[in-house]
Short mmCIF file of C-alpha atoms and ligand atoms in Angstrom, two decimals:
data_model
loop_
_atom_site.label_atom_id
_atom_site.label_comp_id
_atom_site.label_asym_id
_atom_site.label_seq_id
_atom_site.Cartn_x
_atom_site.Cartn_y
_atom_site.Cartn_z
CA MET A 66 138.43 141.41 164.77
CA ASN A 67 136.55 140.97 168.01
CA LEU A 68 135.20 137.58 169.02
CA GLN A 69 131.52 138.34 168.31
CA ASP A 70 132.22 139.53 164.80
CA TYR A 71 134.31 136.43 164.20
CA LEU A 72 131.57 134.11 165.42
CA ASP A 73 129.02 135.91 163.22
CA GLU A 74 131.30 135.64 160.23
CA ALA A 75 131.86 131.92 160.88
CA ALA A 76 128.09 131.38 161.06
CA ALA A 77 127.61 133.21 157.75
CA VAL A 78 130.34 131.20 156.00
CA GLU A 79 128.82 127.98 157.27
CA ARG A 80 125.24 128.89 156.27
CA GLU A 81 126.15 130.07 152.81
CA GLY A 82 128.55 127.17 152.20
CA LEU A 83 125.97 124.58 153.22
CA ALA A 84 123.41 126.20 150.93
CA ALA A 85 125.87 126.24 148.02
CA PHE A 86 126.67 122.53 148.43
CA ALA A 87 123.08 121.45 148.94
CA GLY A 88 121.93 123.42 145.92
CA ALA A 89 124.59 122.12 143.51
CA PRO A 90 122.63 120.27 140.76
CA ASP A 91 125.57 118.21 139.50
CA LEU A 92 129.19 117.32 140.21
CA GLU A 93 130.54 120.17 138.13
CA ALA A 94 128.53 122.75 140.06
CA LEU A 95 129.54 121.13 143.34
CA GLU A 96 133.21 121.42 142.46
CA THR A 97 132.80 125.13 141.67
CA ALA A 98 131.12 125.60 145.04
CA ARG A 99 133.87 123.60 146.78
CA ILE A 100 136.57 125.85 145.37
CA ALA A 101 134.66 128.95 146.50
CA VAL A 102 134.06 127.62 150.01
CA LEU A 103 136.80 125.14 150.86
CA GLY A 104 139.44 126.09 148.28
CA ASP A 105 143.02 126.40 149.54
CA ARG A 106 143.68 129.72 147.92
CA GLN A 107 140.63 131.91 147.85
CA GLY A 108 138.07 129.81 149.73
CA ARG A 109 135.96 131.50 152.38
CA VAL A 110 137.06 128.92 154.98
CA LYS A 111 140.67 129.77 154.21
CA ALA A 112 139.88 133.48 154.82
CA LEU A 113 138.18 132.55 158.08
CA GLN A 114 141.32 130.67 159.13
CA GLU A 115 143.45 133.67 158.22
CA ALA A 116 141.24 135.95 160.31
CA LEU A 117 142.02 133.85 163.40
CA ARG A 118 145.33 135.68 163.56
CA THR A 119 143.54 138.95 164.25
CA ILE A 120 141.71 137.59 167.32
CA ALA A 121 142.89 138.60 170.77
CA LYS A 122 144.86 135.92 172.55
CA GLU A 123 142.27 135.24 175.28
CA ASP A 124 139.54 134.79 172.67
CA LYS A 125 141.57 132.48 170.41
CA PRO A 126 140.41 129.14 171.93
CA ALA A 127 136.71 130.02 171.43
CA ALA A 128 137.29 131.37 167.95
CA GLY A 129 139.47 128.39 166.98
CA LYS A 130 136.83 125.95 168.19
CA ARG A 131 134.18 127.69 166.08
CA PHE A 132 136.50 127.67 163.08
CA ASN A 133 137.09 123.91 163.39
CA GLU A 134 133.37 123.22 163.68
CA THR A 135 132.66 125.31 160.63
CA ARG A 136 135.29 123.62 158.52
CA SER A 137 134.35 120.09 159.51
CA ARG A 138 130.61 120.65 158.98
CA LEU A 139 131.26 122.07 155.54
CA GLU A 140 133.64 119.24 154.63
CA ALA A 141 131.14 116.67 155.83
CA LEU A 142 128.27 118.13 153.86
CA HIS A 143 130.45 118.50 150.79
CA SER A 144 131.46 114.85 150.79
CA GLU A 145 127.90 113.72 151.49
CA ARG A 146 126.55 115.75 148.55
CA LYS A 147 129.38 114.54 146.34
CA SER A 148 128.63 110.88 146.89
CA ALA A 149 124.91 111.47 146.39
CA LEU A 150 125.57 113.12 143.02
CA GLU A 151 127.97 110.33 142.03
CA ARG A 152 125.36 107.72 142.87
CA SER A 153 122.69 109.38 140.76
CA ARG A 154 125.09 109.80 137.86
CA ALA A 155 125.95 106.09 138.05
CA SER A 156 122.30 105.09 138.05
CA ALA A 157 121.60 107.39 135.09
CA ARG A 158 124.32 105.55 133.20
CA VAL A 159 122.37 102.28 133.47
CA GLU A 160 120.16 103.58 130.66
CA ASP A 161 121.70 102.57 127.35
CA LEU A 162 121.63 105.74 125.31
CA THR A 163 122.45 103.81 122.16
CA LEU A 164 119.14 101.93 122.27
CA PRO A 165 116.74 103.02 119.52
CA ALA A 166 114.08 105.37 120.84
CA ARG A 167 110.76 103.82 121.71
CA ARG A 168 108.45 104.85 118.90
CA ALA A 169 105.23 106.49 119.98
CA TRP A 170 102.09 105.15 118.25
CA ARG A 171 100.56 108.32 116.88
CA GLY A 172 97.70 106.75 114.98
CA ALA A 173 97.50 106.27 111.24
CA LYS A 174 95.10 105.64 108.43
CA HIS A 175 93.07 102.45 108.39
CA PRO A 176 93.97 99.94 105.62
CA VAL A 177 90.54 100.40 104.00
CA THR A 178 91.02 104.18 104.01
CA LEU A 179 94.42 103.72 102.39
CA VAL A 180 92.86 101.61 99.63
CA ILE A 181 90.04 104.14 99.07
CA GLU A 182 92.50 107.01 98.84
CA GLU A 183 94.64 105.15 96.35
CA ILE A 184 91.59 104.36 94.22
CA GLU A 185 90.55 108.03 94.38
CA GLU A 186 94.02 109.11 93.35
CA ILE A 187 94.07 106.88 90.27
CA PHE A 188 90.62 107.98 89.16
CA ARG A 189 91.44 111.62 89.86
CA GLU A 190 94.11 111.35 87.20
CA LEU A 191 91.45 109.99 84.84
CA GLY A 192 89.28 113.07 85.39
CA PHE A 193 86.96 111.83 88.16
CA THR A 194 85.87 114.02 91.08
CA VAL A 195 84.55 112.71 94.39
CA ALA A 196 80.85 112.85 95.35
CA GLN A 197 79.02 111.75 98.47
CA GLY A 198 75.46 111.01 99.45
CA PRO A 199 73.40 110.14 102.55
CA GLU A 200 73.64 106.78 104.31
CA ALA A 201 69.97 106.97 105.31
CA GLU A 202 68.16 106.82 101.97
CA THR A 203 64.67 106.62 100.63
CA GLU A 204 63.55 103.37 99.04
CA TRP A 205 63.16 105.25 95.79
CA TYR A 206 66.83 106.25 95.56
CA ASN A 207 68.10 102.93 96.87
CA PHE A 208 65.85 100.69 94.75
CA GLY A 209 63.11 102.36 92.69
CA ALA A 210 65.19 104.82 90.69
CA LEU A 211 67.72 102.07 90.13
CA ASN A 212 65.20 99.95 88.30
CA PHE A 213 64.69 97.30 90.97
CA PRO A 214 61.20 95.98 90.24
CA PRO A 215 59.17 95.53 93.44
CA ASN A 216 59.58 91.99 94.84
CA HIS A 217 62.34 91.15 92.38
CA PRO A 218 64.76 88.44 93.64
CA ALA A 219 67.63 90.95 93.18
CA LEU A 220 66.24 92.63 96.29
CA ASP A 221 67.16 89.58 98.38
CA ALA A 222 70.85 90.37 98.18
CA HIS A 223 70.00 93.86 99.38
CA ASP A 224 68.03 92.94 102.48
CA THR A 225 68.53 95.93 104.70
CA LEU A 226 67.58 97.79 107.82
CA TYR A 227 64.40 99.78 107.41
CA LEU A 228 64.16 103.01 109.31
CA GLU A 229 61.03 104.46 110.86
CA GLY A 230 58.91 106.15 108.24
CA GLU A 231 60.03 105.33 104.74
CA GLY A 232 63.84 105.36 105.04
CA VAL A 233 66.35 102.56 104.62
CA LEU A 234 70.03 102.33 105.33
CA ARG A 235 71.45 102.34 101.81
CA THR A 236 72.56 98.90 100.64
CA HIS A 237 75.00 100.29 98.07
CA THR A 238 76.47 103.59 96.92
CA SER A 239 74.50 103.41 93.63
CA PRO A 240 71.73 105.78 94.85
CA VAL A 241 74.35 108.52 94.69
CA GLN A 242 74.50 107.90 90.92
CA VAL A 243 70.93 109.16 90.73
CA ARG A 244 71.55 112.06 93.12
CA THR A 245 74.57 113.14 91.07
CA LEU A 246 72.71 112.89 87.76
CA GLN A 247 69.92 115.03 89.24
CA THR A 248 72.35 117.68 90.44
CA TYR A 249 74.95 118.06 87.70
CA PRO A 250 74.56 118.06 83.93
CA PRO A 251 76.71 115.64 81.87
CA PRO A 252 79.55 115.16 81.22
CA ILE A 253 79.82 113.43 84.59
CA ARG A 254 82.72 111.50 85.98
CA VAL A 255 82.45 110.87 89.72
CA LEU A 256 83.83 108.51 92.28
CA ILE A 257 81.58 107.85 95.27
CA PRO A 258 83.12 106.31 98.38
CA GLY A 259 80.89 105.55 101.36
CA THR A 260 79.54 103.15 103.94
CA VAL A 261 76.69 100.80 103.05
CA TYR A 262 74.57 98.39 105.09
CA ARG A 263 73.18 94.91 104.55
CA ARG A 264 71.45 92.37 106.68
CA ASP A 265 74.46 90.06 106.47
CA PHE A 266 76.07 87.92 109.11
CA PHE A 267 79.38 89.12 110.43
CA ASP A 268 81.73 86.34 109.25
CA ALA A 269 85.16 85.96 107.68
CA SER A 270 84.04 87.50 104.39
CA HIS A 271 80.88 89.53 105.22
CA ALA A 272 80.02 92.45 107.44
CA PRO A 273 76.69 94.23 107.98
CA ALA A 274 78.33 97.62 107.41
CA PHE A 275 81.13 98.07 104.90
CA ALA A 276 82.69 100.51 102.50
CA GLN A 277 82.00 100.73 98.80
CA VAL A 278 83.48 102.85 96.05
CA GLU A 279 81.16 103.62 93.18
CA GLY A 280 82.19 105.09 89.85
CA LEU A 281 79.95 106.79 87.32
CA CYS A 282 80.68 108.18 83.87
CA VAL A 283 77.86 109.69 81.78
CA ASP A 284 78.06 111.68 78.56
CA GLU A 285 77.05 111.50 74.93
CA GLY A 286 78.61 108.60 73.06
CA ILE A 287 80.03 106.67 76.03
CA SER A 288 80.38 102.97 75.22
CA PHE A 289 81.39 99.68 76.79
CA VAL A 290 84.87 100.30 75.35
CA ASP A 291 85.23 103.27 77.70
CA LEU A 292 84.17 101.09 80.63
CA LYS A 293 86.66 98.34 79.83
CA SER A 294 89.56 100.60 79.02
CA THR A 295 89.09 102.77 82.11
CA LEU A 296 88.74 99.80 84.45
CA ASN A 297 91.68 98.00 82.84
CA ARG A 298 93.75 101.12 83.27
CA PHE A 299 92.70 101.24 86.92
CA ALA A 300 93.62 97.57 87.47
CA GLU A 301 96.97 98.10 85.82
CA ARG A 302 97.73 101.05 88.11
CA PHE A 303 96.36 99.55 91.30
CA PHE A 304 97.44 95.91 90.99
CA GLY A 305 100.44 96.28 88.70
CA ALA A 306 100.53 94.78 85.20
CA SER A 307 97.92 92.16 85.73
CA ARG A 308 95.36 90.52 83.44
CA THR A 309 91.67 91.18 83.87
CA ARG A 310 88.54 89.44 82.70
CA PHE A 311 84.91 90.51 82.45
CA ARG A 312 82.20 87.99 83.23
CA PRO A 313 78.55 88.61 82.30
CA SER A 314 76.45 89.45 85.35
CA TYR A 315 73.17 91.02 86.33
CA PHE A 316 72.26 94.26 88.07
CA PRO A 317 68.85 95.90 87.52
CA PHE A 318 70.48 99.31 86.99
CA THR A 319 73.05 98.29 84.35
CA GLU A 320 72.62 96.61 80.98
CA PRO A 321 74.76 94.82 79.99
CA SER A 322 76.41 94.06 83.32
CA ALA A 323 79.78 92.51 84.06
CA GLU A 324 81.90 91.48 87.02
CA MET A 325 85.55 92.26 86.66
CA ASP A 326 88.23 89.90 87.96
CA VAL A 327 91.96 90.56 88.14
CA GLN A 328 94.51 87.83 87.91
CA CYS A 329 95.66 86.89 91.41
CA GLY A 330 98.83 88.81 92.20
CA ILE A 331 99.91 86.32 94.84
CA CYS A 332 100.09 83.17 92.69
CA GLY A 333 100.15 84.86 89.27
CA GLY A 334 97.07 82.94 88.18
CA THR A 335 98.04 79.38 89.03
CA GLY A 336 95.67 79.20 92.00
CA CYS A 337 96.34 79.70 95.71
CA ALA A 338 94.54 80.25 98.99
CA ALA A 339 94.12 84.00 98.36
CA CYS A 340 92.16 83.39 95.13
CA LYS A 341 90.54 80.18 96.41
CA GLY A 342 92.37 78.19 93.76
CA THR A 343 90.79 80.04 90.82
CA GLY A 344 93.72 82.27 89.84
CA TRP A 345 91.33 85.28 89.75
CA ILE A 346 90.09 87.79 92.28
CA GLU A 347 86.70 89.39 91.80
CA ILE A 348 87.00 93.10 92.46
CA LEU A 349 83.91 94.86 91.15
CA GLY A 350 80.50 94.83 89.52
CA SER A 351 79.93 97.10 86.57
CA GLY A 352 77.87 97.77 83.47
CA MET A 353 76.33 100.30 81.12
CA VAL A 354 73.92 102.55 83.03
CA HIS A 355 70.38 101.36 82.28
CA PRO A 356 68.43 103.98 80.29
CA SER A 357 65.64 103.87 82.84
CA VAL A 358 68.09 105.05 85.53
CA LEU A 359 69.01 108.03 83.36
CA GLU A 360 65.33 108.70 82.77
CA ALA A 361 64.52 108.40 86.50
CA ALA A 362 67.13 111.09 87.13
CA GLY A 363 65.51 113.31 84.51
CA LEU A 364 67.99 112.74 81.68
CA ASP A 365 67.29 111.84 78.07
CA GLY A 366 68.12 108.12 77.90
CA GLU A 367 68.41 108.27 74.12
CA ARG A 368 70.92 111.07 74.08
CA TYR A 369 73.14 110.05 76.97
CA THR A 370 74.90 106.81 77.77
CA GLY A 371 77.25 105.89 80.56
CA TRP A 372 78.82 103.20 82.62
CA ALA A 373 79.16 102.55 86.34
CA PHE A 374 80.94 100.24 88.70
CA GLY A 375 80.89 99.41 92.39
CA MET A 376 83.69 97.82 94.36
CA GLY A 377 84.41 96.79 97.94
CA PRO A 378 87.68 98.28 99.19
CA ALA A 379 87.75 95.91 102.19
CA ARG A 380 87.81 92.90 99.83
CA ILE A 381 90.59 94.58 97.89
CA ALA A 382 92.52 95.32 101.11
CA ILE A 383 92.14 91.68 102.12
CA SER A 384 93.64 90.33 98.90
CA ARG A 385 96.32 92.99 98.74
CA TYR A 386 97.54 92.55 102.30
CA GLY A 387 96.78 88.83 102.60
CA ILE A 388 94.34 89.35 105.49
CA PRO A 389 92.64 86.04 106.33
CA ASP A 390 89.47 87.40 107.94
CA ILE A 391 87.53 90.60 107.18
CA ARG A 392 86.65 91.02 110.85
CA ILE A 393 90.26 91.97 111.60
CA LEU A 394 89.54 95.22 109.76
CA TYR A 395 86.89 96.05 112.35
CA ASP A 396 88.81 95.06 115.48
CA SER A 397 90.87 98.23 115.98
CA ASP A 398 93.76 96.03 117.12
CA VAL A 399 96.82 98.25 116.92
CA ARG A 400 99.15 95.23 116.64
CA PHE A 401 97.50 94.46 113.30
CA LEU A 402 96.85 98.01 112.06
CA GLU A 403 100.45 99.00 112.76
CA GLN A 404 101.71 96.47 110.21
CA ILE A 405 99.90 98.18 107.35
CA ALA A 406 99.77 101.78 108.61
CA GLN A 407 101.57 104.46 106.67
N1 LIG B 219 75.70 98.51 93.51
C1 LIG B 219 76.16 97.20 93.14
C2 LIG B 219 76.31 96.34 94.39
O1 LIG B 219 76.39 96.88 95.46
C3 LIG B 219 77.48 97.26 92.43
C4 LIG B 219 77.43 97.96 91.11
C5 LIG B 219 77.59 99.33 91.03
C6 LIG B 219 77.19 97.25 89.96
C7 LIG B 219 77.53 99.98 89.81
C8 LIG B 219 77.14 97.86 88.73
C9 LIG B 219 77.31 99.23 88.65
O2 LIG B 219 76.35 95.14 94.32
#
């Protein structure tokens, strides 16, 4: 081999070797590259050393010098790359791979939504479908058709936000009773979840916008027995085997009317903070649909009878999960929501 060819070959070995070492992604790859370049048996540096023998005597010093440079540069870069890879492997090991993975918060259903869905599920099994109606209502649907006499004190509890023109924000889901009765012929069994609005202060137990779930059952021959047995069945399913009681009440659109309480599941009826010492938790208002509501919806109030109820799922969520303040349900604080989320 003449000197020029040898020098060219040395330059090529050096260039390719340096590239192989620099490009090795890990220690294993670096070792493979080392064997190919610096290996004692088949390495390219070894071949370069062997080739020295074929160089003419007068050219040997120059060729030998180039060979030594090549080998030492390659050895230097190899050991530099090796320690860099070892350092990064060591720092990777600082991470404890046995630690549980950090769970990503992917979002979940709100506690009130969970309660509504569970209520829907129980009533679905009892033959109820789900209906919905508008949140911006007319006064007729919200009050008139529901037998609220004008200026009656019952209106006070339903003080609401009046919209421009003749609309109101509905104060309860009961107007959807009328809308359903106008749309579908009996037999009717519907559950009506939705948001309602009242001119209430935002405090520990009130909010100006909140969810309600209404139920309505209308057919021929429906009696108060159907109301009690269906609602008792619901309470049994939702709260577990727990006692209920019906207290006489008043709503313009039901007659007779009753509030239903369930025995407090936290103290078992002896009285605690959750039930304010009474042993009972009020969960809904109910009653037999007033004939004038059926008539307002265009039905024969002599032929058909029915019952209805309305409950507040936020109140139910509060007693079920032991939430001290209703406002927490509106805060969107993930630290709280996460504890109940499913
Ligand atoms: N709409 C009533 C309220 O919001 C609740 C209710 C519904 C009562 C159906 C009886 C029957 O207070």
